[in-house]
PDB file of C-alpha atoms in Angstrom:
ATOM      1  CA  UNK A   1      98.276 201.121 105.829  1.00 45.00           C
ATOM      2  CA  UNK A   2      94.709 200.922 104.660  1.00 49.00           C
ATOM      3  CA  UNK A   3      93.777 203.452 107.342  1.00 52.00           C
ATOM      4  CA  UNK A   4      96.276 205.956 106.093  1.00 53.00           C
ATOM      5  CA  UNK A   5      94.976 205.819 102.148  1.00 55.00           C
ATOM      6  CA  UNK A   6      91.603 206.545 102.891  1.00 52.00           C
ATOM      7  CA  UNK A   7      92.153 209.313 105.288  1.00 53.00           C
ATOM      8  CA  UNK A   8      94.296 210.888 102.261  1.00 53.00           C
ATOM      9  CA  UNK A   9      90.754 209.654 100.299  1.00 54.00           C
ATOM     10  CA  UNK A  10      89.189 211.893 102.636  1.00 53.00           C
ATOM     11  CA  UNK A  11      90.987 214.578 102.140  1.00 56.00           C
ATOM     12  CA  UNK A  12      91.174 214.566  98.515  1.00 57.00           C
ATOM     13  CA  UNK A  13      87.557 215.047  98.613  1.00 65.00           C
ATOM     14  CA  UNK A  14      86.734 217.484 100.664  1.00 73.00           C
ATOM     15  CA  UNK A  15      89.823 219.522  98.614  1.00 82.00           C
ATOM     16  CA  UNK A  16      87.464 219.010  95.434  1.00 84.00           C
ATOM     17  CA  UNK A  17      83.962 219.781  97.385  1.00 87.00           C
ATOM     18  CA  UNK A  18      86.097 222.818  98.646  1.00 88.00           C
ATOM     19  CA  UNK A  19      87.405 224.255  94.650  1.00 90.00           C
ATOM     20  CA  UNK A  20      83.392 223.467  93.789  1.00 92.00           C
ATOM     21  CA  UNK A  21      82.028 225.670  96.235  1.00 93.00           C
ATOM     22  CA  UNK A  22      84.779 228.311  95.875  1.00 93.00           C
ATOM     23  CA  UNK A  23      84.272 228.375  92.107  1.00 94.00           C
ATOM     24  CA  UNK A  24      80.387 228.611  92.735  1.00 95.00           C
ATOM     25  CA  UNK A  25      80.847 231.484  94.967  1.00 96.00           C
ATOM     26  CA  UNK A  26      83.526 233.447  92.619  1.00 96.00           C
ATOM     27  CA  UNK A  27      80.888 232.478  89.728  1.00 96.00           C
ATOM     28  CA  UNK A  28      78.150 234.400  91.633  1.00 96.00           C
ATOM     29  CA  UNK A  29      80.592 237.170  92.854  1.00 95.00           C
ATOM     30  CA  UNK A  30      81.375 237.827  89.246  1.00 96.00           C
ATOM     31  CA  UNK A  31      77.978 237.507  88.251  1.00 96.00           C
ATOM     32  CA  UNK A  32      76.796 240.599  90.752  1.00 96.00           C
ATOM     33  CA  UNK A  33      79.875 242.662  89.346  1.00 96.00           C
ATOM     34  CA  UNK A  34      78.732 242.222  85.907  1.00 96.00           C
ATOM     35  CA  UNK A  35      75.299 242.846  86.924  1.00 97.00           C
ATOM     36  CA  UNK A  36      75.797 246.454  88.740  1.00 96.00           C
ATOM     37  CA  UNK A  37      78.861 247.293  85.804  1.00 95.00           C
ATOM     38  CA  UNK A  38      75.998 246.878  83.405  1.00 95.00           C
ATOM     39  CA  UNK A  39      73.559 248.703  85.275  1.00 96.00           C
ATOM     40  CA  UNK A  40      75.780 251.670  86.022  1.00 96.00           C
ATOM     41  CA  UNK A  41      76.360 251.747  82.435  1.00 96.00           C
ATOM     42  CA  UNK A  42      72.566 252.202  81.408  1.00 94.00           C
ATOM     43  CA  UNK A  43      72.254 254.939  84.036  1.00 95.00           C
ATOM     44  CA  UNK A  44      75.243 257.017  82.593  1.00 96.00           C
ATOM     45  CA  UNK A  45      73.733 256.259  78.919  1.00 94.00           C
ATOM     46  CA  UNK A  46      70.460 257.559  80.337  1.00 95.00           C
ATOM     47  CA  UNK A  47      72.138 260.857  82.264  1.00 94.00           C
ATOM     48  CA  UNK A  48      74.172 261.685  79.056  1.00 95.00           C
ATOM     49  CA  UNK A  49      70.898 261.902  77.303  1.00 96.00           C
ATOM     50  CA  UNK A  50      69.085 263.730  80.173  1.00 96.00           C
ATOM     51  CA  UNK A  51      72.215 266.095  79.907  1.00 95.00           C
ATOM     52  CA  UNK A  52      71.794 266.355  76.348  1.00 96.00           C
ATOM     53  CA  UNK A  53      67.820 266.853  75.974  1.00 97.00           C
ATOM     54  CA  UNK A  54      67.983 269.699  78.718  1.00 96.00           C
ATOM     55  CA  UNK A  55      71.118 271.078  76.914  1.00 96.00           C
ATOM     56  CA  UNK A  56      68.668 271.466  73.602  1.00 97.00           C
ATOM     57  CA  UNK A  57      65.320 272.726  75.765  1.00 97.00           C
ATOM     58  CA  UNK A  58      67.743 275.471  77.070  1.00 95.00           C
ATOM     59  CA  UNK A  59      68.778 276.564  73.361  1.00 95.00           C
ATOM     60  CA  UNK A  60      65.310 276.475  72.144  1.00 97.00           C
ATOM     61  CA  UNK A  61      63.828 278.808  75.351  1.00 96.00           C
ATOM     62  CA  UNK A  62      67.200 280.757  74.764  1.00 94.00           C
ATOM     63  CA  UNK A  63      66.277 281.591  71.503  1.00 94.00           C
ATOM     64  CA  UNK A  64      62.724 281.876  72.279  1.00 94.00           C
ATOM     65  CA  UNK A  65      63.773 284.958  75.085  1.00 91.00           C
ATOM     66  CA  UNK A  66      66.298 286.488  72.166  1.00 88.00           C
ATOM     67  CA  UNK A  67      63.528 286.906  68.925  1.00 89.00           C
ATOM     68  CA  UNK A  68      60.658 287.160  71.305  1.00 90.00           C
ATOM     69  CA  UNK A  69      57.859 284.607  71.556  1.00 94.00           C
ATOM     70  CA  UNK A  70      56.008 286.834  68.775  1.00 91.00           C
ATOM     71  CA  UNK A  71      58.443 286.441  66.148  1.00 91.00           C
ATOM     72  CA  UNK A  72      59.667 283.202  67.051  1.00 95.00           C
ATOM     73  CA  UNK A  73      57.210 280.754  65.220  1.00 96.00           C
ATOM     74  CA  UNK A  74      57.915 283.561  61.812  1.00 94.00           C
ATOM     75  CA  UNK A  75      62.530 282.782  62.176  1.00 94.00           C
ATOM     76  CA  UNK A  76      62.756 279.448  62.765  1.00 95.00           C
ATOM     77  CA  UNK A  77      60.450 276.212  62.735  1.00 96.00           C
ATOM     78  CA  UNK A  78      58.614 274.926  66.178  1.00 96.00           C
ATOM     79  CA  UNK A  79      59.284 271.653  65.344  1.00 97.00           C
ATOM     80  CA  UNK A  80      61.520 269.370  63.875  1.00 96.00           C
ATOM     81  CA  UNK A  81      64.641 267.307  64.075  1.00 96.00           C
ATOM     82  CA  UNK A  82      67.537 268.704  66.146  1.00 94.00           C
ATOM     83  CA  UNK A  83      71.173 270.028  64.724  1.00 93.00           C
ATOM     84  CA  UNK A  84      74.066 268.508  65.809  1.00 91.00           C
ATOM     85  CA  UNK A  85      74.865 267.851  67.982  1.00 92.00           C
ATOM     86  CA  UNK A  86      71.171 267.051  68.768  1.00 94.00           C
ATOM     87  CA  UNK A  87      70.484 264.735  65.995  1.00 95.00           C
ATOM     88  CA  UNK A  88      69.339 261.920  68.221  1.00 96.00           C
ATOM     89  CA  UNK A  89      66.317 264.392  69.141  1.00 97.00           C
ATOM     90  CA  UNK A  90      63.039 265.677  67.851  1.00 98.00           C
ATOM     91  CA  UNK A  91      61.587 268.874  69.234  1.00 98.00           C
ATOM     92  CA  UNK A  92      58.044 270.594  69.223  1.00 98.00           C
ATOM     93  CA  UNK A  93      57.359 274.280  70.676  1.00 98.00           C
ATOM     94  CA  UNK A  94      54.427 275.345  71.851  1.00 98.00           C
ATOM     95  CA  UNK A  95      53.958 279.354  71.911  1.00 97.00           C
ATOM     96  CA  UNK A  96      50.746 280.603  73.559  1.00 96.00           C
ATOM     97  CA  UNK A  97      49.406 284.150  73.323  1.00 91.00           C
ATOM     98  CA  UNK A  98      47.358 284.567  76.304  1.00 87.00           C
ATOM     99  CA  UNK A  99      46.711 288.654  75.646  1.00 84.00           C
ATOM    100  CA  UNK A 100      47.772 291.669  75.668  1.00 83.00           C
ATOM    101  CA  UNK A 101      49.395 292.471  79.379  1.00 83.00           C
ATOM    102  CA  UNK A 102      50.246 288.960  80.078  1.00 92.00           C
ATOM    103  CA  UNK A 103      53.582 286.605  79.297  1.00 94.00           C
ATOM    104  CA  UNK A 104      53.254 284.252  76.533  1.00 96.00           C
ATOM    105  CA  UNK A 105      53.046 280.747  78.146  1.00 96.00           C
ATOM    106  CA  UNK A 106      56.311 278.751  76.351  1.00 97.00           C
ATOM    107  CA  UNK A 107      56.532 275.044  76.392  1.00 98.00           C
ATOM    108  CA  UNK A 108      59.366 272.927  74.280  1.00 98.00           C
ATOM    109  CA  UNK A 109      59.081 269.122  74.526  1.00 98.00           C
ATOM    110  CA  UNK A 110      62.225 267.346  73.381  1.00 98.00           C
ATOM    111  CA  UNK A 111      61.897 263.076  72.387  1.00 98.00           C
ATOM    112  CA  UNK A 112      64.565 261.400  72.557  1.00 97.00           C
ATOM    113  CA  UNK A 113      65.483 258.469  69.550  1.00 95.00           C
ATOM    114  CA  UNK A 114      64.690 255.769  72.240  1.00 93.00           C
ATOM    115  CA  UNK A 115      61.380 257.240  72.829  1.00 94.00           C
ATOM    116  CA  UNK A 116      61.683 259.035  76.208  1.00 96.00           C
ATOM    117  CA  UNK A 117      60.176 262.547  76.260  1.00 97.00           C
ATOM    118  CA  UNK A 118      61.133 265.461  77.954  1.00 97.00           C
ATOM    119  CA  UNK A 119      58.946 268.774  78.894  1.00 98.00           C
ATOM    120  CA  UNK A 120      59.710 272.302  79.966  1.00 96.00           C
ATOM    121  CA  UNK A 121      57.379 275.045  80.324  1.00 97.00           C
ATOM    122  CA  UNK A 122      58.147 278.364  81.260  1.00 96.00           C
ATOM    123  CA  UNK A 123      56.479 281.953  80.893  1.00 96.00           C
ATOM    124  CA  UNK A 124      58.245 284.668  78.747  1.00 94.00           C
ATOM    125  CA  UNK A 125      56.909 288.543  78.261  1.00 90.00           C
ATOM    126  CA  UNK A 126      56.784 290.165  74.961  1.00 88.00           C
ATOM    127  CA  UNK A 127      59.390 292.171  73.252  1.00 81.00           C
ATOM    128  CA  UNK A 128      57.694 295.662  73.483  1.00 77.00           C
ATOM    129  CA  UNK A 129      58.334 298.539  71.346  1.00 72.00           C
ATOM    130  CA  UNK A 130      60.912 298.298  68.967  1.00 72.00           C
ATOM    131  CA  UNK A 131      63.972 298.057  71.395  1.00 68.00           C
ATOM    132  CA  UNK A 132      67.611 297.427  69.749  1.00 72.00           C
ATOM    133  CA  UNK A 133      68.997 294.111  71.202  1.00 69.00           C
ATOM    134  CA  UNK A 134      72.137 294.507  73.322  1.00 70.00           C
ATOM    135  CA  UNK A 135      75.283 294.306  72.064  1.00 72.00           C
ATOM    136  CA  UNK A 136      76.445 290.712  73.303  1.00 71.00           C
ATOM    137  CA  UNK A 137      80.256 291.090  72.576  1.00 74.00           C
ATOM    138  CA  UNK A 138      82.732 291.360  75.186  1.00 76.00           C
ATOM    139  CA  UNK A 139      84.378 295.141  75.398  1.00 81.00           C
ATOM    140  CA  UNK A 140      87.614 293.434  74.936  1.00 82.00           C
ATOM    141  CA  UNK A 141      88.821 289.983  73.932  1.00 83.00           C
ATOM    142  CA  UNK A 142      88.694 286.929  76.286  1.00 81.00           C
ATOM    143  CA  UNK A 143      92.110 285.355  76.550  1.00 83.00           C
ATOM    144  CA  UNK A 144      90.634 281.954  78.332  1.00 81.00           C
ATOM    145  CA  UNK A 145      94.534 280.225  78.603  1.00 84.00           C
ATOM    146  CA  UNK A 146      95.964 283.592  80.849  1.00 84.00           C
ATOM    147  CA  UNK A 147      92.642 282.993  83.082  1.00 83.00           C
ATOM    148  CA  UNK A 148      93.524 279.170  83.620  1.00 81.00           C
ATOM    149  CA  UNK A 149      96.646 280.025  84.691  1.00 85.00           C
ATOM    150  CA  UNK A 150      95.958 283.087  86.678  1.00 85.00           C
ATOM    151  CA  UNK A 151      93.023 280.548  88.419  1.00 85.00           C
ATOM    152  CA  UNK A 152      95.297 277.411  88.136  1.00 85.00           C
ATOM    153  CA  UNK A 153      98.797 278.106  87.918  1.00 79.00           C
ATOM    154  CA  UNK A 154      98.923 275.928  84.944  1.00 66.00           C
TER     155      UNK A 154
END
């Protein structure tokens, strides 16, 4: 009879050694989750504001290519905070005149509240003469729902 209890001893122990080492290894299995969860998490947070700061740098040279680099720096300011939905950025613009014959040499630089920077230089020509600037309304209007569901079947 003694031989039976401490075989069931035994056995009782290894069951506990077993529910250690299987809580150690779900304790490290959670840990990794938690670790590449977070990490995914600070690369969207990162991509939204890449996505964002190019989203600005493209309104700026957009507006920039509409007034001309001439009049540019006279209608608006070539630095500052950004509008929403921008408010988390600061932007400078950098307009250089380079002579007569050339393209003006554009560069916008857009900082981001957590201190990351972003850069984008292009070349745009002068505005010559004193051409009207095109119409930019659709002949008719755009009925976006009847596209959807001409596209979609929605």
């Amino acid at each position: 009879m003694s031989t039976s209890k401490g075989s069931s001893r035994r056995r009782s122990g290894f069951a506990l050694v077993d529910a250690i080492i299987a809580g150690v290894v779900l304790a490290i299995g959670l840990t990794m989750i938690f670790m590449l969860t977070s990490r995914s998490l600070d690369l969207q947070r990162r991509g939204e504001i890449e996505v964002m700061a190019a989203g600005m740098m493209d309104n700026i040279l957009s507006m920039v290519l509409l007034e001309g680099p001439a009049d540019y720096p006279d209608l608006h300011p070539v630095s500052g905070q950004g509008e929403f939905p921008y408010e988390q950025f600061e932007y400078r613009v950098n307009i250089q005149d380079p002579g007569e014959g050339e393209p003006y040499s554009v560069s916008v630089e857009v900082t981001h509240l957590t201190g990351r920077s972003y850069r984008c230089e292009t070349l745009i020509a002068a505005k010559l003469g004193e051409e009207p600037d095109p119409v930019r309304y659709p002949e008719e209007p755009i009925d976006r729902e009847a596209r959807y569901e001409e596209i979609y079947g929605f």
